[in-house]
Amino acid sequence: MNRLMVAVLWITVKGGLNYPFEDPELSPDMFQGDIGIPPLKQRNGMNTALHLWPNRTVFFEIEPNKFRDEHMALIRQAMNTIQEKSCVIFRNATEAERSSSLLITSQNKGCSTLVLGFRNFTNKMNLQLFDPGRGCFRIGSIIHEFLHVLGFEHQHVAQDRDQFVRIAWENINPEFKINFINNDKISNFSSFGETYDYDSVMHYIPTAFSKNGMPTIIPLKEVGQRMGQRLGMSEIDVRKLNKMYKCPGYV
Ligand SMILES: [Zn+2]
């Protein structure tokens, strides 16, 4: 059995996670796979009021005729999950809010978010159409993109990551090494007092941007088994979001 076959088998055993470049969050032409404009290497969650959604409210527009009913239902379910677990709310943008709202569309390939957090221009979330439960239409993938919209980065670029994972640079496709760099020590980002979270819906899969199918992110502690899960928010994801938006009980 060659190395590629071993890796594919390993991925299959791990629970059917996609091979790196088949994962629609790992589009080769975007920063860290699914963020349109690089966030200047800043760390896991924004803590600058400027980029948090005003009044803890994401005002959005879903581009007409881009989704079928079953897709709309999953987008709604992802919003409802975030609303139930935090004080963040989602509502349709008014005409006046359109210029700084979130546009949700399926016009491009892959699942991606243009920028982290709230801006004075239209942020854009792309969810390529897949059958429900697959690709960008896994519920955790939709929640992942919403957490980018709310201000979260990927977990593996957190400043304390080297205590928790080894980045296997030797297995990363050289073109995509930038997606793993975390050398910025000055940042307006925060981990909100929470530990590194292998279970985060913002964590990459173990073979993200691999050049050979071998792991690129190797857990250093026992608890790394669900790295890359896209089932939903972890307990720590929930706490961080509540702290980021200063929800009642978390201030
Ligand atoms: Zn992402």
Coordinates of C-alpha atoms and ligand atoms in Angstrom, one line a residue:
M1 CA 0.0 0.0 0.0
N2 CA 1.5 3.3 -0.9
R3 CA 1.5 6.5 1.3
L4 CA -1.5 8.0 -0.5
M5 CA -3.6 4.9 -0.1
V6 CA -2.7 4.8 3.6
A7 CA -3.7 8.4 4.0
V8 CA -7.0 8.0 2.2
L9 CA -7.7 4.9 4.3
W10 CA -6.8 6.9 7.5
I11 CA -9.1 9.7 6.5
T12 CA -11.9 7.2 5.8
V13 CA -11.4 5.5 9.2
K14 CA -11.4 8.9 10.9
G15 CA -15.0 9.4 9.8
G16 CA -15.2 10.2 6.1
L17 CA -13.5 13.6 6.2
N18 CA -12.8 14.9 2.7
Y19 CA -9.4 14.7 1.1
P20 CA -7.9 18.2 1.4
F21 CA -8.6 19.8 -1.9
E22 CA -12.0 18.2 -2.1
D23 CA -12.9 20.0 1.1
P24 CA -14.8 23.1 -0.2
E25 CA -13.5 25.2 2.8
L26 CA -10.0 24.6 1.5
S27 CA -10.1 26.5 -1.7
P28 CA -6.5 26.8 -2.9
D29 CA -6.9 30.4 -4.1
M30 CA -8.1 32.0 -0.8
F31 CA -6.2 32.9 2.4
Q32 CA -6.4 30.0 4.8
G33 CA -8.7 28.4 2.3
D34 CA -11.9 30.3 3.0
I35 CA -11.2 33.9 3.9
G36 CA -11.2 36.3 1.0
I37 CA -9.1 39.2 2.4
P38 CA -6.2 38.2 4.7
P39 CA -6.7 39.3 8.3
L40 CA -3.1 40.3 8.9
K41 CA -2.2 37.2 10.8
Q42 CA -4.3 38.3 13.8
R43 CA -5.4 35.7 16.2
N44 CA -8.3 33.6 16.9
G45 CA -11.1 36.0 17.8
M46 CA -11.5 39.7 17.3
N47 CA -11.9 41.9 20.4
T48 CA -12.1 45.3 18.7
A49 CA -15.5 46.8 19.1
L50 CA -15.1 48.4 15.6
H51 CA -15.4 45.0 13.9
L52 CA -18.1 43.5 16.0
W53 CA -21.6 43.6 14.6
P54 CA -23.5 46.6 16.1
N55 CA -26.1 45.7 18.8
R56 CA -24.9 42.1 18.5
T57 CA -27.0 41.9 15.3
V58 CA -26.0 40.5 11.9
F59 CA -28.1 42.1 9.3
F60 CA -28.1 39.9 6.2
E61 CA -29.5 39.5 2.7
I62 CA -29.8 36.1 1.0
E63 CA -29.3 36.6 -2.7
P64 CA -32.6 35.7 -4.4
N65 CA -32.8 32.5 -6.4
K66 CA -29.4 31.1 -5.3
F67 CA -30.7 28.5 -2.9
R68 CA -33.3 25.8 -2.9
D69 CA -35.7 25.4 0.1
E70 CA -33.6 22.7 1.7
H71 CA -30.5 25.0 1.6
M72 CA -32.5 27.9 3.0
A73 CA -33.6 25.6 5.8
L74 CA -30.0 24.7 6.7
I75 CA -28.9 28.4 6.6
R76 CA -31.8 29.2 9.0
Q77 CA -30.9 26.3 11.2
A78 CA -27.3 27.5 11.5
M79 CA -28.5 31.0 12.4
N80 CA -30.9 29.6 14.9
T81 CA -28.2 27.5 16.5
I82 CA -26.0 30.6 17.0
Q83 CA -29.0 32.6 18.3
E84 CA -29.9 29.9 20.8
K85 CA -26.4 29.6 22.1
S86 CA -25.5 33.3 22.4
C87 CA -27.0 36.8 22.4
V88 CA -26.2 37.3 18.8
I89 CA -29.2 37.7 16.5
F90 CA -29.7 37.6 12.8
R91 CA -32.2 39.7 10.9
N92 CA -32.9 40.8 7.3
A93 CA -31.0 44.0 6.4
T94 CA -33.0 47.1 5.7
E95 CA -32.4 49.1 2.6
A96 CA -30.2 51.5 4.5
E97 CA -28.1 48.7 6.0
R98 CA -27.4 47.0 2.7
S99 CA -24.0 48.8 2.3
S100 CA -22.6 47.2 5.4
S101 CA -24.6 44.0 5.6
L102 CA -23.8 40.3 5.0
L103 CA -24.7 39.0 1.6
I104 CA -25.2 35.2 1.5
T105 CA -24.8 33.7 -2.0
S106 CA -23.9 30.6 -3.9
Q107 CA -22.4 32.3 -6.9
N108 CA -18.8 31.1 -6.4
K109 CA -17.1 27.8 -5.9
G110 CA -16.4 26.6 -2.3
C111 CA -17.5 27.9 1.0
S112 CA -15.9 31.2 2.0
T113 CA -16.2 34.5 3.8
L114 CA -14.8 37.7 2.4
V115 CA -13.6 39.3 5.6
L116 CA -13.7 38.6 9.4
G117 CA -16.3 40.6 11.4
F118 CA -18.3 43.7 10.6
R119 CA -17.1 46.3 8.1
N120 CA -18.2 49.4 6.5
F121 CA -18.8 47.5 3.2
T122 CA -20.8 44.4 2.3
N123 CA -19.3 41.2 3.7
K124 CA -20.0 38.2 1.6
M125 CA -20.5 34.5 2.5
N126 CA -20.4 32.0 -0.3
L127 CA -21.9 28.6 0.1
Q128 CA -21.6 26.5 -3.0
L129 CA -24.6 24.3 -3.5
F130 CA -24.2 20.7 -2.2
D131 CA -26.8 18.2 -1.2
P132 CA -27.8 18.8 2.4
G133 CA -25.3 17.3 4.8
R134 CA -22.4 17.5 2.3
G135 CA -19.7 20.0 1.5
C136 CA -20.7 23.6 2.3
F137 CA -24.1 22.3 3.4
R138 CA -22.9 20.4 6.4
I139 CA -24.5 22.3 9.3
G140 CA -21.0 22.8 10.9
S141 CA -19.6 24.3 7.7
I142 CA -22.4 26.9 7.6
I143 CA -21.8 27.7 11.3
H144 CA -18.0 27.9 10.6
E145 CA -18.6 30.6 8.0
F146 CA -21.0 32.5 10.3
L147 CA -18.3 32.5 13.0
H148 CA -15.9 34.1 10.5
V149 CA -18.5 36.7 9.8
L150 CA -18.9 37.3 13.5
G151 CA -15.1 37.8 13.9
F152 CA -13.4 34.4 14.4
E153 CA -10.2 33.2 12.7
H154 CA -9.2 29.5 12.4
Q155 CA -8.2 27.8 15.6
H156 CA -4.8 26.5 14.4
V157 CA -3.4 30.0 14.0
A158 CA -3.9 30.8 17.7
Q159 CA -0.7 32.1 19.3
D160 CA -0.5 29.2 21.7
R161 CA -1.0 26.6 19.1
D162 CA 2.5 25.2 19.2
Q163 CA 1.8 23.8 22.7
F164 CA -1.1 21.8 21.3
V165 CA -0.3 20.8 17.7
R166 CA 2.7 20.3 15.6
I167 CA 2.5 21.9 12.2
A168 CA 4.0 19.3 9.9
W169 CA 5.6 21.7 7.5
E170 CA 7.2 18.9 5.6
N171 CA 3.7 17.7 4.5
I172 CA 2.3 21.1 3.5
N173 CA 2.0 22.0 -0.1
P174 CA 4.6 24.9 -0.2
E175 CA 2.2 27.2 -2.0
F176 CA -0.1 27.1 1.0
K177 CA 2.4 27.4 3.9
I178 CA 1.1 30.9 4.5
N179 CA -2.1 29.4 5.8
F180 CA -0.3 28.0 8.8
I181 CA 1.9 31.0 9.9
N182 CA 1.2 32.5 13.3
N183 CA 4.2 34.6 14.0
D184 CA 2.3 37.8 14.8
K185 CA 2.7 38.7 18.4
I186 CA 0.9 42.0 18.4
S187 CA -2.8 41.6 17.8
N188 CA -6.2 42.9 18.5
F189 CA -7.4 39.3 18.7
S190 CA -8.0 37.2 21.8
S191 CA -8.6 33.7 22.9
F192 CA -11.0 35.1 25.5
G193 CA -9.3 33.2 28.3
E194 CA -10.1 29.8 26.7
T195 CA -7.7 27.1 25.9
Y196 CA -6.8 25.8 22.5
D197 CA -9.7 23.8 21.2
Y198 CA -9.2 20.7 19.1
D199 CA -12.9 20.3 19.0
S200 CA -13.6 23.8 17.6
V201 CA -15.7 24.1 14.5
M202 CA -13.0 26.6 13.5
H203 CA -10.3 23.9 13.5
Y204 CA -8.9 22.6 10.2
I205 CA -9.0 18.9 9.3
P206 CA -5.7 17.1 10.1
T207 CA -4.7 16.9 6.4
A208 CA -5.5 20.5 5.4
F209 CA -3.4 21.6 2.4
S210 CA -1.3 18.5 2.5
K211 CA 0.9 17.8 -0.5
N212 CA 1.0 14.1 0.1
G213 CA -2.1 13.1 2.0
M214 CA -0.2 12.9 5.2
P215 CA -1.3 15.0 8.2
T216 CA -0.3 18.7 8.3
I217 CA -1.6 19.3 11.8
I218 CA -0.7 16.7 14.5
P219 CA -2.2 16.9 17.9
L220 CA 0.3 16.9 20.8
K221 CA -2.1 15.9 23.5
E222 CA -4.5 13.0 23.8
V223 CA -7.6 14.9 22.9
G224 CA -7.4 15.6 19.2
Q225 CA -9.7 13.1 17.8
R226 CA -12.4 15.4 16.4
M227 CA -10.1 17.9 14.8
G228 CA -11.9 19.3 11.8
Q229 CA -15.4 18.3 13.0
R230 CA -18.2 20.1 11.2
L231 CA -21.1 19.0 13.3
G232 CA -21.6 22.1 15.3
M233 CA -20.1 24.6 17.9
S234 CA -18.0 23.1 20.6
E235 CA -18.6 24.2 24.2
I236 CA -15.5 26.4 23.9
D237 CA -16.7 27.9 20.7
V238 CA -20.0 28.8 22.5
R239 CA -18.1 30.5 25.4
K240 CA -15.8 32.4 23.1
L241 CA -18.7 33.8 21.0
N242 CA -20.5 34.8 24.2
K243 CA -17.4 36.5 25.5
M244 CA -16.7 38.2 22.2
Y245 CA -20.1 39.8 22.1
K246 CA -20.2 40.4 25.9
C247 CA -23.5 38.5 26.2
P248 CA -25.2 38.6 29.6
G249 CA -23.5 36.4 32.1
Y250 CA -20.2 36.4 30.2
V251 CA -19.1 40.0 30.7
Ligands
ZN1 ZN -12.7 29.0 7.6

